[in-house]
Amino acid sequence: MMVSVYIRLLMVVCLPPKVSEVATLLRLKLDTDKHPHPRILLKLAGTCTVLPTLMADSASEVDLESDTSSVDGLSARDQLQAKCDQMQRRMDLLQQENRVLKTEVETLKLKVRSLMEVNQQLRRNSVSIQAKAEQEEEYISNMLQRRISELKKEKEALALNYEQEEECLTNELNKKLVQLQREKELLERTLAQEQEAQVTSLALALCRVNKLKHRIEKLENEKNAKQQSLDKLRHEKIELENALEQEQEALVNRLWKKMDKLEAEKRRLQDSRADLEVDFHRSGTTRLCSGVVRESKYVFSPDRRSMPSHSLLPSEKPLDRGIR
């Protein structure tokens, strides 16, 4: 049927005035097809739109050729031959396009079949999945039912065990309560005895504390008295030290004064001795010299009590004064 349709299409193409028949034949082709596809519709619609332009071009070319042939003076046979050649080329082109369209139609049919197979496979898969889901749902419901029954049995067993354990615990707690009451009474008696003992011990400790307090007060009084006497002794000691220091200073001053006098007397005697020696050498008398020697020995004798040690040199005197 498709071949007849395409033959009619070629015949219509060869006859340019009958362009409207092309659209009718294409519509018949689309109506007779069992499984139309959108791509096929687009192809056929494009063919319907292109054919009129092609036929118009061919008509214009034929007119142009007829004009040129009439102008050039060609024979009618040559015009017919040229027209046949042109139609032959046109038919070859249309046959080639027909073959291309057939191949596209075949590929589209194959795609449609594959899509239909995929659709059927998906339907079968959906049916199998639905059946499997129903089976799994039934299995889960059965399993949950069994689990619920097991949990009910466990609940009953736990309730029974709970009642038994509660009864045992109440008995044990009653026994422990009685024992604790006895221990409480015993502890109260022992606590009363310990409190009495602690009261007596506290009374004794209070007496001892009072005694210790009196003793501490007595010791503090003694400490204060001794502290006062110690302060008085310290004050007296300071006064004695000051008096002793003043006496020592006065004694040192007196000694320095005596030493100054003795030094002056020593220098005077040395001067007089030098004068006497000079006179002795001059006069040759020894009597006067011996008298002066005896006098000097008497003056510088260590047996004199009021005189300090005369071994000090004149150069040591400023040093001793600086120490004082």
PDB file of C-alpha atoms in Angstrom:
ATOM      1  CA  MET A   1       0.000   0.000   0.000  1.00  0.00           C
ATOM      2  CA  MET A   2       2.900   2.361   0.776  1.00  0.00           C
ATOM      3  CA  VAL A   3       4.359   1.712  -2.724  1.00  0.00           C
ATOM      4  CA  SER A   4       1.093   2.651  -4.380  1.00  0.00           C
ATOM      5  CA  VAL A   5       0.913   5.809  -2.353  1.00  0.00           C
ATOM      6  CA  TYR A   6       4.463   6.836  -3.344  1.00  0.00           C
ATOM      7  CA  ILE A   7       3.709   6.031  -7.052  1.00  0.00           C
ATOM      8  CA  ARG A   8       0.702   8.299  -6.893  1.00  0.00           C
ATOM      9  CA  LEU A   9       2.912  10.907  -5.268  1.00  0.00           C
ATOM     10  CA  LEU A  10       5.413  10.723  -8.130  1.00  0.00           C
ATOM     11  CA  MET A  11       2.612  10.991 -10.687  1.00  0.00           C
ATOM     12  CA  VAL A  12       1.301  14.046  -9.004  1.00  0.00           C
ATOM     13  CA  VAL A  13       4.808  15.583  -8.950  1.00  0.00           C
ATOM     14  CA  CYS A  14       5.103  14.992 -12.665  1.00  0.00           C
ATOM     15  CA  LEU A  15       1.827  16.900 -13.133  1.00  0.00           C
ATOM     16  CA  PRO A  16       2.399  20.367 -11.636  1.00  0.00           C
ATOM     17  CA  PRO A  17      -1.203  21.606 -11.739  1.00  0.00           C
ATOM     18  CA  LYS A  18      -2.388  18.893  -9.388  1.00  0.00           C
ATOM     19  CA  VAL A  19      -0.568  20.035  -6.263  1.00  0.00           C
ATOM     20  CA  SER A  20      -3.610  19.661  -4.010  1.00  0.00           C
ATOM     21  CA  GLU A  21      -3.659  15.900  -4.615  1.00  0.00           C
ATOM     22  CA  VAL A  22      -0.265  15.572  -2.910  1.00  0.00           C
ATOM     23  CA  ALA A  23      -1.663  16.776   0.413  1.00  0.00           C
ATOM     24  CA  THR A  24      -4.684  14.469   0.106  1.00  0.00           C
ATOM     25  CA  LEU A  25      -2.471  11.463  -0.639  1.00  0.00           C
ATOM     26  CA  LEU A  26      -0.197  12.314   2.298  1.00  0.00           C
ATOM     27  CA  ARG A  27      -3.213  12.568   4.609  1.00  0.00           C
ATOM     28  CA  LEU A  28      -4.431   9.172   3.311  1.00  0.00           C
ATOM     29  CA  LYS A  29      -0.947   7.768   3.977  1.00  0.00           C
ATOM     30  CA  LEU A  30      -1.019   9.065   7.548  1.00  0.00           C
ATOM     31  CA  ASP A  31      -4.555   7.703   8.071  1.00  0.00           C
ATOM     32  CA  THR A  32      -3.686   4.239   6.772  1.00  0.00           C
ATOM     33  CA  ASP A  33      -0.577   3.934   9.000  1.00  0.00           C
ATOM     34  CA  LYS A  34      -1.254   1.861  12.131  1.00  0.00           C
ATOM     35  CA  HIS A  35       1.366   3.405  14.450  1.00  0.00           C
ATOM     36  CA  PRO A  36       1.999   7.033  13.543  1.00  0.00           C
ATOM     37  CA  HIS A  37       5.066   8.714  15.043  1.00  0.00           C
ATOM     38  CA  PRO A  38       5.715  12.452  15.567  1.00  0.00           C
ATOM     39  CA  ARG A  39       8.889  12.366  13.497  1.00  0.00           C
ATOM     40  CA  ILE A  40       7.012  10.757  10.560  1.00  0.00           C
ATOM     41  CA  LEU A  41       4.376  13.461  10.761  1.00  0.00           C
ATOM     42  CA  LEU A  42       7.042  16.159  10.656  1.00  0.00           C
ATOM     43  CA  LYS A  43       8.756  14.571   7.661  1.00  0.00           C
ATOM     44  CA  LEU A  44       5.521  14.265   5.701  1.00  0.00           C
ATOM     45  CA  ALA A  45       4.489  17.799   6.582  1.00  0.00           C
ATOM     46  CA  GLY A  46       7.877  19.051   5.360  1.00  0.00           C
ATOM     47  CA  THR A  47       7.405  17.125   2.133  1.00  0.00           C
ATOM     48  CA  CYS A  48       3.987  18.701   1.630  1.00  0.00           C
ATOM     49  CA  THR A  49       5.463  22.163   2.125  1.00  0.00           C
ATOM     50  CA  VAL A  50       8.514  21.583  -0.090  1.00  0.00           C
ATOM     51  CA  LEU A  51       6.716  19.934  -3.057  1.00  0.00           C
ATOM     52  CA  PRO A  52       4.753  23.022  -4.162  1.00  0.00           C
ATOM     53  CA  THR A  53       7.945  25.091  -4.228  1.00  0.00           C
ATOM     54  CA  LEU A  54       9.721  22.397  -6.232  1.00  0.00           C
ATOM     55  CA  MET A  55       6.823  22.173  -8.694  1.00  0.00           C
ATOM     56  CA  ALA A  56       6.716  25.937  -9.016  1.00  0.00           C
ATOM     57  CA  ASP A  57      10.439  25.988  -9.763  1.00  0.00           C
ATOM     58  CA  SER A  58      10.012  23.236 -12.353  1.00  0.00           C
ATOM     59  CA  ALA A  59       7.133  25.108 -13.988  1.00  0.00           C
ATOM     60  CA  SER A  60       9.165  28.296 -14.142  1.00  0.00           C
ATOM     61  CA  GLU A  61      12.088  26.395 -15.601  1.00  0.00           C
ATOM     62  CA  VAL A  62       9.801  24.777 -18.207  1.00  0.00           C
ATOM     63  CA  ASP A  63       8.374  28.161 -19.134  1.00  0.00           C
ATOM     64  CA  LEU A  64      11.855  29.616 -19.334  1.00  0.00           C
ATOM     65  CA  GLU A  65      13.014  26.782 -21.526  1.00  0.00           C
ATOM     66  CA  SER A  66       9.944  27.100 -23.735  1.00  0.00           C
ATOM     67  CA  ASP A  67      10.618  30.793 -24.128  1.00  0.00           C
ATOM     68  CA  THR A  68      14.240  30.259 -24.934  1.00  0.00           C
ATOM     69  CA  SER A  69      13.397  27.465 -27.321  1.00  0.00           C
ATOM     70  CA  SER A  70      10.873  29.622 -29.094  1.00  0.00           C
ATOM     71  CA  VAL A  71      13.331  32.490 -29.243  1.00  0.00           C
ATOM     72  CA  ASP A  72      16.209  30.305 -30.490  1.00  0.00           C
ATOM     73  CA  GLY A  73      14.013  28.514 -32.946  1.00  0.00           C
ATOM     74  CA  LEU A  74      14.495  25.014 -31.533  1.00  0.00           C
ATOM     75  CA  SER A  75      12.257  22.271 -32.758  1.00  0.00           C
ATOM     76  CA  ALA A  76       9.431  20.829 -30.702  1.00  0.00           C
ATOM     77  CA  ARG A  77      11.218  17.495 -30.529  1.00  0.00           C
ATOM     78  CA  ASP A  78      14.224  19.019 -28.860  1.00  0.00           C
ATOM     79  CA  GLN A  79      11.991  20.751 -26.370  1.00  0.00           C
ATOM     80  CA  LEU A  80      10.215  17.482 -25.645  1.00  0.00           C
ATOM     81  CA  GLN A  81      13.525  15.678 -25.259  1.00  0.00           C
ATOM     82  CA  ALA A  82      14.825  18.295 -22.862  1.00  0.00           C
ATOM     83  CA  LYS A  83      11.607  18.183 -20.916  1.00  0.00           C
ATOM     84  CA  CYS A  84      11.799  14.371 -20.692  1.00  0.00           C
ATOM     85  CA  ASP A  85      15.399  14.566 -19.507  1.00  0.00           C
ATOM     86  CA  GLN A  86      14.424  17.109 -16.895  1.00  0.00           C
ATOM     87  CA  MET A  87      11.527  14.940 -15.759  1.00  0.00           C
ATOM     88  CA  GLN A  88      13.837  11.917 -15.626  1.00  0.00           C
ATOM     89  CA  ARG A  89      16.275  13.789 -13.423  1.00  0.00           C
ATOM     90  CA  ARG A  90      13.382  14.934 -11.267  1.00  0.00           C
ATOM     91  CA  MET A  91      12.099  11.335 -10.956  1.00  0.00           C
ATOM     92  CA  ASP A  92      15.585  10.108 -10.025  1.00  0.00           C
ATOM     93  CA  LEU A  93      15.802  12.767  -7.340  1.00  0.00           C
ATOM     94  CA  LEU A  94      12.361  11.891  -6.030  1.00  0.00           C
ATOM     95  CA  GLN A  95      13.171   8.171  -6.051  1.00  0.00           C
ATOM     96  CA  GLN A  96      16.297   8.874  -4.061  1.00  0.00           C
ATOM     97  CA  GLU A  97      14.309  10.921  -1.578  1.00  0.00           C
ATOM     98  CA  ASN A  98      11.725   8.118  -1.490  1.00  0.00           C
ATOM     99  CA  ARG A  99      14.418   5.605  -0.596  1.00  0.00           C
ATOM    100  CA  VAL A 100      15.707   7.897   2.154  1.00  0.00           C
ATOM    101  CA  LEU A 101      12.219   8.317   3.520  1.00  0.00           C
ATOM    102  CA  LYS A 102      11.650   4.542   3.408  1.00  0.00           C
ATOM    103  CA  THR A 103      14.824   3.930   5.382  1.00  0.00           C
ATOM    104  CA  GLU A 104      13.777   6.550   7.919  1.00  0.00           C
ATOM    105  CA  VAL A 105      10.318   4.976   8.137  1.00  0.00           C
ATOM    106  CA  GLU A 106      11.871   1.559   8.719  1.00  0.00           C
ATOM    107  CA  THR A 107      14.170   2.922  11.438  1.00  0.00           C
ATOM    108  CA  LEU A 108      11.257   4.685  13.052  1.00  0.00           C
ATOM    109  CA  LYS A 109       9.208   1.480  12.938  1.00  0.00           C
ATOM    110  CA  LEU A 110      12.071  -0.372  14.583  1.00  0.00           C
ATOM    111  CA  LYS A 111      12.280   2.306  17.259  1.00  0.00           C
ATOM    112  CA  VAL A 112       8.523   2.088  17.763  1.00  0.00           C
ATOM    113  CA  ARG A 113       8.743  -1.696  18.127  1.00  0.00           C
ATOM    114  CA  SER A 114      11.621  -1.371  20.576  1.00  0.00           C
ATOM    115  CA  LEU A 115       9.720   1.235  22.543  1.00  0.00           C
ATOM    116  CA  MET A 116       6.639  -0.983  22.572  1.00  0.00           C
ATOM    117  CA  GLU A 117       8.759  -3.890  23.790  1.00  0.00           C
ATOM    118  CA  VAL A 118      10.276  -1.668  26.465  1.00  0.00           C
ATOM    119  CA  ASN A 119       6.782  -0.561  27.439  1.00  0.00           C
ATOM    120  CA  GLN A 120       5.584  -4.156  27.669  1.00  0.00           C
ATOM    121  CA  GLN A 121       8.699  -5.061  29.642  1.00  0.00           C
ATOM    122  CA  LEU A 122       8.059  -2.173  31.987  1.00  0.00           C
ATOM    123  CA  ARG A 123       4.457  -3.271  32.408  1.00  0.00           C
ATOM    124  CA  ARG A 124       5.569  -6.797  33.174  1.00  0.00           C
ATOM    125  CA  ASN A 125       8.170  -5.436  35.575  1.00  0.00           C
ATOM    126  CA  SER A 126       5.579  -3.246  37.250  1.00  0.00           C
ATOM    127  CA  VAL A 127       3.238  -6.228  37.583  1.00  0.00           C
ATOM    128  CA  SER A 128       6.035  -8.379  39.016  1.00  0.00           C
ATOM    129  CA  ILE A 129       7.113  -5.549  41.335  1.00  0.00           C
ATOM    130  CA  GLN A 130       3.542  -5.073  42.499  1.00  0.00           C
ATOM    131  CA  ALA A 131       3.179  -8.813  43.115  1.00  0.00           C
ATOM    132  CA  LYS A 132       6.501  -8.867  44.926  1.00  0.00           C
ATOM    133  CA  ALA A 133       5.464  -5.852  46.991  1.00  0.00           C
ATOM    134  CA  GLU A 134       2.205  -7.575  47.903  1.00  0.00           C
ATOM    135  CA  GLN A 135       4.125 -10.696  48.890  1.00  0.00           C
ATOM    136  CA  GLU A 136       6.572  -8.644  50.960  1.00  0.00           C
ATOM    137  CA  GLU A 137       3.705  -6.755  52.554  1.00  0.00           C
ATOM    138  CA  GLU A 138       1.990 -10.017  53.423  1.00  0.00           C
ATOM    139  CA  TYR A 139       5.265 -11.411  54.756  1.00  0.00           C
ATOM    140  CA  ILE A 140       5.867  -8.277  56.841  1.00  0.00           C
ATOM    141  CA  SER A 141       2.315  -8.331  58.179  1.00  0.00           C
ATOM    142  CA  ASN A 142       2.661 -12.012  59.141  1.00  0.00           C
ATOM    143  CA  MET A 143       6.025 -11.356  60.737  1.00  0.00           C
ATOM    144  CA  LEU A 144       4.647  -8.380  62.657  1.00  0.00           C
ATOM    145  CA  GLN A 145       1.679 -10.459  63.771  1.00  0.00           C
ATOM    146  CA  ARG A 146       4.008 -13.162  65.067  1.00  0.00           C
ATOM    147  CA  ARG A 147       6.157 -10.524  66.729  1.00  0.00           C
ATOM    148  CA  ILE A 148       3.093  -8.974  68.382  1.00  0.00           C
ATOM    149  CA  SER A 149       1.995 -12.354  69.686  1.00  0.00           C
ATOM    150  CA  GLU A 150       5.497 -13.022  71.018  1.00  0.00           C
ATOM    151  CA  LEU A 151       5.581  -9.594  72.674  1.00  0.00           C
ATOM    152  CA  LYS A 152       2.203 -10.270  74.290  1.00  0.00           C
ATOM    153  CA  LYS A 153       3.529 -13.544  75.695  1.00  0.00           C
ATOM    154  CA  GLU A 154       6.674 -11.798  76.926  1.00  0.00           C
ATOM    155  CA  LYS A 155       4.538  -9.063  78.471  1.00  0.00           C
ATOM    156  CA  GLU A 156       2.455 -11.627  80.352  1.00  0.00           C
ATOM    157  CA  ALA A 157       5.609 -13.414  81.526  1.00  0.00           C
ATOM    158  CA  LEU A 158       7.159 -10.114  82.624  1.00  0.00           C
ATOM    159  CA  ALA A 159       3.999  -9.137  84.485  1.00  0.00           C
ATOM    160  CA  LEU A 160       4.019 -12.471  86.314  1.00  0.00           C
ATOM    161  CA  ASN A 161       7.715 -12.134  87.156  1.00  0.00           C
ATOM    162  CA  TYR A 162       7.134  -8.540  88.260  1.00  0.00           C
ATOM    163  CA  GLU A 163       4.378  -9.619  90.651  1.00  0.00           C
ATOM    164  CA  GLN A 164       6.557 -12.376  92.103  1.00  0.00           C
ATOM    165  CA  GLU A 165       9.557 -10.072  92.477  1.00  0.00           C
ATOM    166  CA  GLU A 166       7.359  -7.376  94.008  1.00  0.00           C
ATOM    167  CA  GLU A 167       6.059  -9.841  96.592  1.00  0.00           C
ATOM    168  CA  CYS A 168       9.599 -10.994  97.398  1.00  0.00           C
ATOM    169  CA  LEU A 169      10.803  -7.406  97.675  1.00  0.00           C
ATOM    170  CA  THR A 170       7.933  -6.439  99.993  1.00  0.00           C
ATOM    171  CA  ASN A 171       8.758  -9.365 102.288  1.00  0.00           C
ATOM    172  CA  GLU A 172      12.444  -8.471 102.316  1.00  0.00           C
ATOM    173  CA  LEU A 173      11.678  -4.805 102.907  1.00  0.00           C
ATOM    174  CA  ASN A 174       9.401  -5.658 105.828  1.00  0.00           C
ATOM    175  CA  LYS A 175      12.160  -7.766 107.382  1.00  0.00           C
ATOM    176  CA  LYS A 176      14.694  -4.987 106.838  1.00  0.00           C
ATOM    177  CA  LEU A 177      12.263  -2.429 108.292  1.00  0.00           C
ATOM    178  CA  VAL A 178      11.849  -4.471 111.481  1.00  0.00           C
ATOM    179  CA  GLN A 179      15.611  -4.888 111.726  1.00  0.00           C
ATOM    180  CA  LEU A 180      16.151  -1.161 111.172  1.00  0.00           C
ATOM    181  CA  GLN A 181      13.637  -0.303 113.897  1.00  0.00           C
ATOM    182  CA  ARG A 182      15.534  -2.536 116.327  1.00  0.00           C
ATOM    183  CA  GLU A 183      18.833  -0.988 115.309  1.00  0.00           C
ATOM    184  CA  LYS A 184      17.275   2.460 115.693  1.00  0.00           C
ATOM    185  CA  GLU A 185      16.181   1.726 119.267  1.00  0.00           C
ATOM    186  CA  LEU A 186      19.620   0.352 120.076  1.00  0.00           C
ATOM    187  CA  LEU A 187      21.292   3.407 118.558  1.00  0.00           C
ATOM    188  CA  GLU A 188      18.993   5.744 120.495  1.00  0.00           C
ATOM    189  CA  ARG A 189      19.952   4.047 123.769  1.00  0.00           C
ATOM    190  CA  THR A 190      23.651   4.136 122.945  1.00  0.00           C
ATOM    191  CA  LEU A 191      23.312   7.759 121.828  1.00  0.00           C
ATOM    192  CA  ALA A 192      21.654   8.722 125.122  1.00  0.00           C
ATOM    193  CA  GLN A 193      24.443   7.012 127.059  1.00  0.00           C
ATOM    194  CA  GLU A 194      27.085   8.697 124.947  1.00  0.00           C
ATOM    195  CA  GLN A 195      25.392  12.068 125.423  1.00  0.00           C
ATOM    196  CA  GLU A 196      25.386  11.612 129.195  1.00  0.00           C
ATOM    197  CA  ALA A 197      29.036  10.628 129.093  1.00  0.00           C
ATOM    198  CA  GLN A 198      29.814  13.608 126.894  1.00  0.00           C
ATOM    199  CA  VAL A 199      27.930  15.950 129.259  1.00  0.00           C
ATOM    200  CA  THR A 200      29.941  14.719 132.229  1.00  0.00           C
ATOM    201  CA  SER A 201      33.164  14.930 130.259  1.00  0.00           C
ATOM    202  CA  LEU A 202      32.247  18.435 129.133  1.00  0.00           C
ATOM    203  CA  ALA A 203      31.553  19.457 132.732  1.00  0.00           C
ATOM    204  CA  LEU A 204      34.947  18.143 133.791  1.00  0.00           C
ATOM    205  CA  ALA A 205      36.551  19.832 130.823  1.00  0.00           C
ATOM    206  CA  LEU A 206      34.782  23.084 131.746  1.00  0.00           C
ATOM    207  CA  CYS A 207      36.157  22.878 135.262  1.00  0.00           C
ATOM    208  CA  ARG A 208      39.613  22.281 133.861  1.00  0.00           C
ATOM    209  CA  VAL A 209      39.165  25.168 131.468  1.00  0.00           C
ATOM    210  CA  ASN A 210      38.170  27.476 134.328  1.00  0.00           C
ATOM    211  CA  LYS A 211      41.200  26.393 136.311  1.00  0.00           C
ATOM    212  CA  LEU A 212      43.421  26.903 133.318  1.00  0.00           C
ATOM    213  CA  LYS A 213      41.813  30.284 132.716  1.00  0.00           C
ATOM    214  CA  HIS A 214      42.561  31.406 136.292  1.00  0.00           C
ATOM    215  CA  ARG A 215      46.078  30.090 135.967  1.00  0.00           C
ATOM    216  CA  ILE A 216      46.521  31.898 132.642  1.00  0.00           C
ATOM    217  CA  GLU A 217      45.269  35.146 134.205  1.00  0.00           C
ATOM    218  CA  LYS A 218      47.697  34.682 137.072  1.00  0.00           C
ATOM    219  CA  LEU A 219      50.536  34.015 134.675  1.00  0.00           C
ATOM    220  CA  GLU A 220      49.557  37.056 132.632  1.00  0.00           C
ATOM    221  CA  ASN A 221      49.618  39.211 135.765  1.00  0.00           C
ATOM    222  CA  GLU A 222      53.023  37.834 136.673  1.00  0.00           C
ATOM    223  CA  LYS A 223      54.151  38.402 133.111  1.00  0.00           C
ATOM    224  CA  ASN A 224      52.966  42.010 133.226  1.00  0.00           C
ATOM    225  CA  ALA A 225      54.711  42.595 136.560  1.00  0.00           C
ATOM    226  CA  LYS A 226      57.911  41.048 135.272  1.00  0.00           C
ATOM    227  CA  GLN A 227      57.588  43.070 132.093  1.00  0.00           C
ATOM    228  CA  GLN A 228      57.260  46.248 134.141  1.00  0.00           C
ATOM    229  CA  SER A 229      60.257  45.319 136.268  1.00  0.00           C
ATOM    230  CA  LEU A 230      62.166  44.450 133.094  1.00  0.00           C
ATOM    231  CA  ASP A 231      61.289  47.819 131.591  1.00  0.00           C
ATOM    232  CA  LYS A 232      62.394  49.515 134.802  1.00  0.00           C
ATOM    233  CA  LEU A 233      65.682  47.585 134.790  1.00  0.00           C
ATOM    234  CA  ARG A 234      66.213  48.478 131.146  1.00  0.00           C
ATOM    235  CA  HIS A 235      65.599  52.140 131.949  1.00  0.00           C
ATOM    236  CA  GLU A 236      68.026  51.957 134.877  1.00  0.00           C
ATOM    237  CA  LYS A 237      70.537  50.148 132.682  1.00  0.00           C
ATOM    238  CA  ILE A 238      70.290  52.882 130.069  1.00  0.00           C
ATOM    239  CA  GLU A 239      70.741  55.554 132.748  1.00  0.00           C
ATOM    240  CA  LEU A 240      73.742  53.694 134.201  1.00  0.00           C
ATOM    241  CA  GLU A 241      75.265  53.292 130.753  1.00  0.00           C
ATOM    242  CA  ASN A 242      74.809  56.987 130.092  1.00  0.00           C
ATOM    243  CA  ALA A 243      76.332  57.896 133.477  1.00  0.00           C
ATOM    244  CA  LEU A 244      79.205  55.472 132.930  1.00  0.00           C
ATOM    245  CA  GLU A 245      79.819  56.886 129.486  1.00  0.00           C
ATOM    246  CA  GLN A 246      79.852  60.417 130.916  1.00  0.00           C
ATOM    247  CA  GLU A 247      82.268  59.380 133.677  1.00  0.00           C
ATOM    248  CA  GLN A 248      84.521  57.636 131.174  1.00  0.00           C
ATOM    249  CA  GLU A 249      84.469  60.691 128.955  1.00  0.00           C
ATOM    250  CA  ALA A 250      85.320  62.942 131.915  1.00  0.00           C
ATOM    251  CA  LEU A 251      88.091  60.568 133.002  1.00  0.00           C
ATOM    252  CA  VAL A 252      89.528  60.483 129.511  1.00  0.00           C
ATOM    253  CA  ASN A 253      89.393  64.250 129.322  1.00  0.00           C
ATOM    254  CA  ARG A 254      91.234  64.534 132.645  1.00  0.00           C
ATOM    255  CA  LEU A 255      93.804  62.021 131.492  1.00  0.00           C
ATOM    256  CA  TRP A 256      94.344  63.906 128.267  1.00  0.00           C
ATOM    257  CA  LYS A 257      94.768  67.118 130.183  1.00  0.00           C
ATOM    258  CA  LYS A 258      97.339  65.486 132.487  1.00  0.00           C
ATOM    259  CA  MET A 259      99.115  64.017 129.482  1.00  0.00           C
ATOM    260  CA  ASP A 260      99.227  67.441 127.882  1.00  0.00           C
ATOM    261  CA  LYS A 261     100.692  68.900 131.054  1.00  0.00           C
ATOM    262  CA  LEU A 262     103.233  66.096 131.290  1.00  0.00           C
ATOM    263  CA  GLU A 263     104.193  66.527 127.670  1.00  0.00           C
ATOM    264  CA  ALA A 264     104.707  70.230 128.232  1.00  0.00           C
ATOM    265  CA  GLU A 265     106.750  69.538 131.367  1.00  0.00           C
ATOM    266  CA  LYS A 266     108.724  66.899 129.474  1.00  0.00           C
ATOM    267  CA  ARG A 267     109.557  69.323 126.722  1.00  0.00           C
ATOM    268  CA  ARG A 268     110.487  71.954 129.284  1.00  0.00           C
ATOM    269  CA  LEU A 269     112.748  69.509 131.123  1.00  0.00           C
ATOM    270  CA  GLN A 270     114.303  68.356 127.865  1.00  0.00           C
ATOM    271  CA  ASP A 271     115.022  71.959 127.018  1.00  0.00           C
ATOM    272  CA  SER A 272     116.471  72.574 130.451  1.00  0.00           C
ATOM    273  CA  ARG A 273     118.510  69.347 130.160  1.00  0.00           C
ATOM    274  CA  ALA A 274     119.869  70.462 126.840  1.00  0.00           C
ATOM    275  CA  ASP A 275     120.774  73.797 128.343  1.00  0.00           C
ATOM    276  CA  LEU A 276     122.420  72.095 131.292  1.00  0.00           C
ATOM    277  CA  GLU A 277     124.397  69.811 129.026  1.00  0.00           C
ATOM    278  CA  VAL A 278     125.586  72.799 127.106  1.00  0.00           C
ATOM    279  CA  ASP A 279     126.510  74.487 130.368  1.00  0.00           C
ATOM    280  CA  PHE A 280     128.154  71.275 131.550  1.00  0.00           C
ATOM    281  CA  HIS A 281     130.311  71.064 128.535  1.00  0.00           C
ATOM    282  CA  ARG A 282     131.187  74.635 129.002  1.00  0.00           C
ATOM    283  CA  SER A 283     131.857  74.571 132.714  1.00  0.00           C
ATOM    284  CA  GLY A 284     132.993  70.938 133.057  1.00  0.00           C
ATOM    285  CA  THR A 285     131.068  70.432 136.235  1.00  0.00           C
ATOM    286  CA  THR A 286     129.219  67.127 136.756  1.00  0.00           C
ATOM    287  CA  ARG A 287     127.341  67.978 139.893  1.00  0.00           C
ATOM    288  CA  LEU A 288     124.692  69.986 138.222  1.00  0.00           C
ATOM    289  CA  CYS A 289     124.202  67.282 135.575  1.00  0.00           C
ATOM    290  CA  SER A 290     123.680  64.558 138.149  1.00  0.00           C
ATOM    291  CA  GLY A 291     121.078  66.664 139.945  1.00  0.00           C
ATOM    292  CA  VAL A 292     119.197  67.242 136.739  1.00  0.00           C
ATOM    293  CA  VAL A 293     119.273  63.524 135.922  1.00  0.00           C
ATOM    294  CA  ARG A 294     117.877  62.635 139.301  1.00  0.00           C
ATOM    295  CA  GLU A 295     115.138  65.201 138.867  1.00  0.00           C
ATOM    296  CA  SER A 296     114.204  63.867 135.457  1.00  0.00           C
ATOM    297  CA  LYS A 297     114.082  60.292 136.760  1.00  0.00           C
ATOM    298  CA  TYR A 298     111.823  61.382 139.533  1.00  0.00           C
ATOM    299  CA  VAL A 299     109.481  63.153 137.117  1.00  0.00           C
ATOM    300  CA  PHE A 300     109.211  60.235 134.657  1.00  0.00           C
ATOM    301  CA  SER A 301     109.112  57.461 137.231  1.00  0.00           C
ATOM    302  CA  PRO A 302     106.359  54.757 136.677  1.00  0.00           C
ATOM    303  CA  ASP A 303     105.720  54.560 140.419  1.00  0.00           C
ATOM    304  CA  ARG A 304     103.760  57.784 140.344  1.00  0.00           C
ATOM    305  CA  ARG A 305     100.004  56.966 140.507  1.00  0.00           C
ATOM    306  CA  SER A 306      98.576  60.159 139.102  1.00  0.00           C
ATOM    307  CA  MET A 307     100.675  59.891 135.984  1.00  0.00           C
ATOM    308  CA  PRO A 308      99.644  57.631 133.060  1.00  0.00           C
ATOM    309  CA  SER A 309     102.048  55.717 130.938  1.00  0.00           C
ATOM    310  CA  HIS A 310     104.621  58.136 129.418  1.00  0.00           C
ATOM    311  CA  SER A 311     105.632  55.746 126.690  1.00  0.00           C
ATOM    312  CA  LEU A 312     103.305  57.484 124.286  1.00  0.00           C
ATOM    313  CA  LEU A 313     104.962  59.504 121.619  1.00  0.00           C
ATOM    314  CA  PRO A 314     103.822  62.997 120.719  1.00  0.00           C
ATOM    315  CA  SER A 315     102.726  61.692 117.304  1.00  0.00           C
ATOM    316  CA  GLU A 316     100.245  59.268 118.955  1.00  0.00           C
ATOM    317  CA  LYS A 317      98.365  61.975 120.859  1.00  0.00           C
ATOM    318  CA  PRO A 318      96.168  63.242 117.956  1.00  0.00           C
ATOM    319  CA  LEU A 319      95.272  59.650 117.055  1.00  0.00           C
ATOM    320  CA  ASP A 320      94.027  58.939 120.604  1.00  0.00           C
ATOM    321  CA  ARG A 321      92.027  62.142 120.598  1.00  0.00           C
ATOM    322  CA  GLY A 322      90.421  61.120 117.307  1.00  0.00           C
ATOM    323  CA  ILE A 323      89.449  57.748 118.814  1.00  0.00           C
ATOM    324  CA  ARG A 324      87.887  59.537 121.793  1.00  0.00           C
TER     325      ARG A 324
END
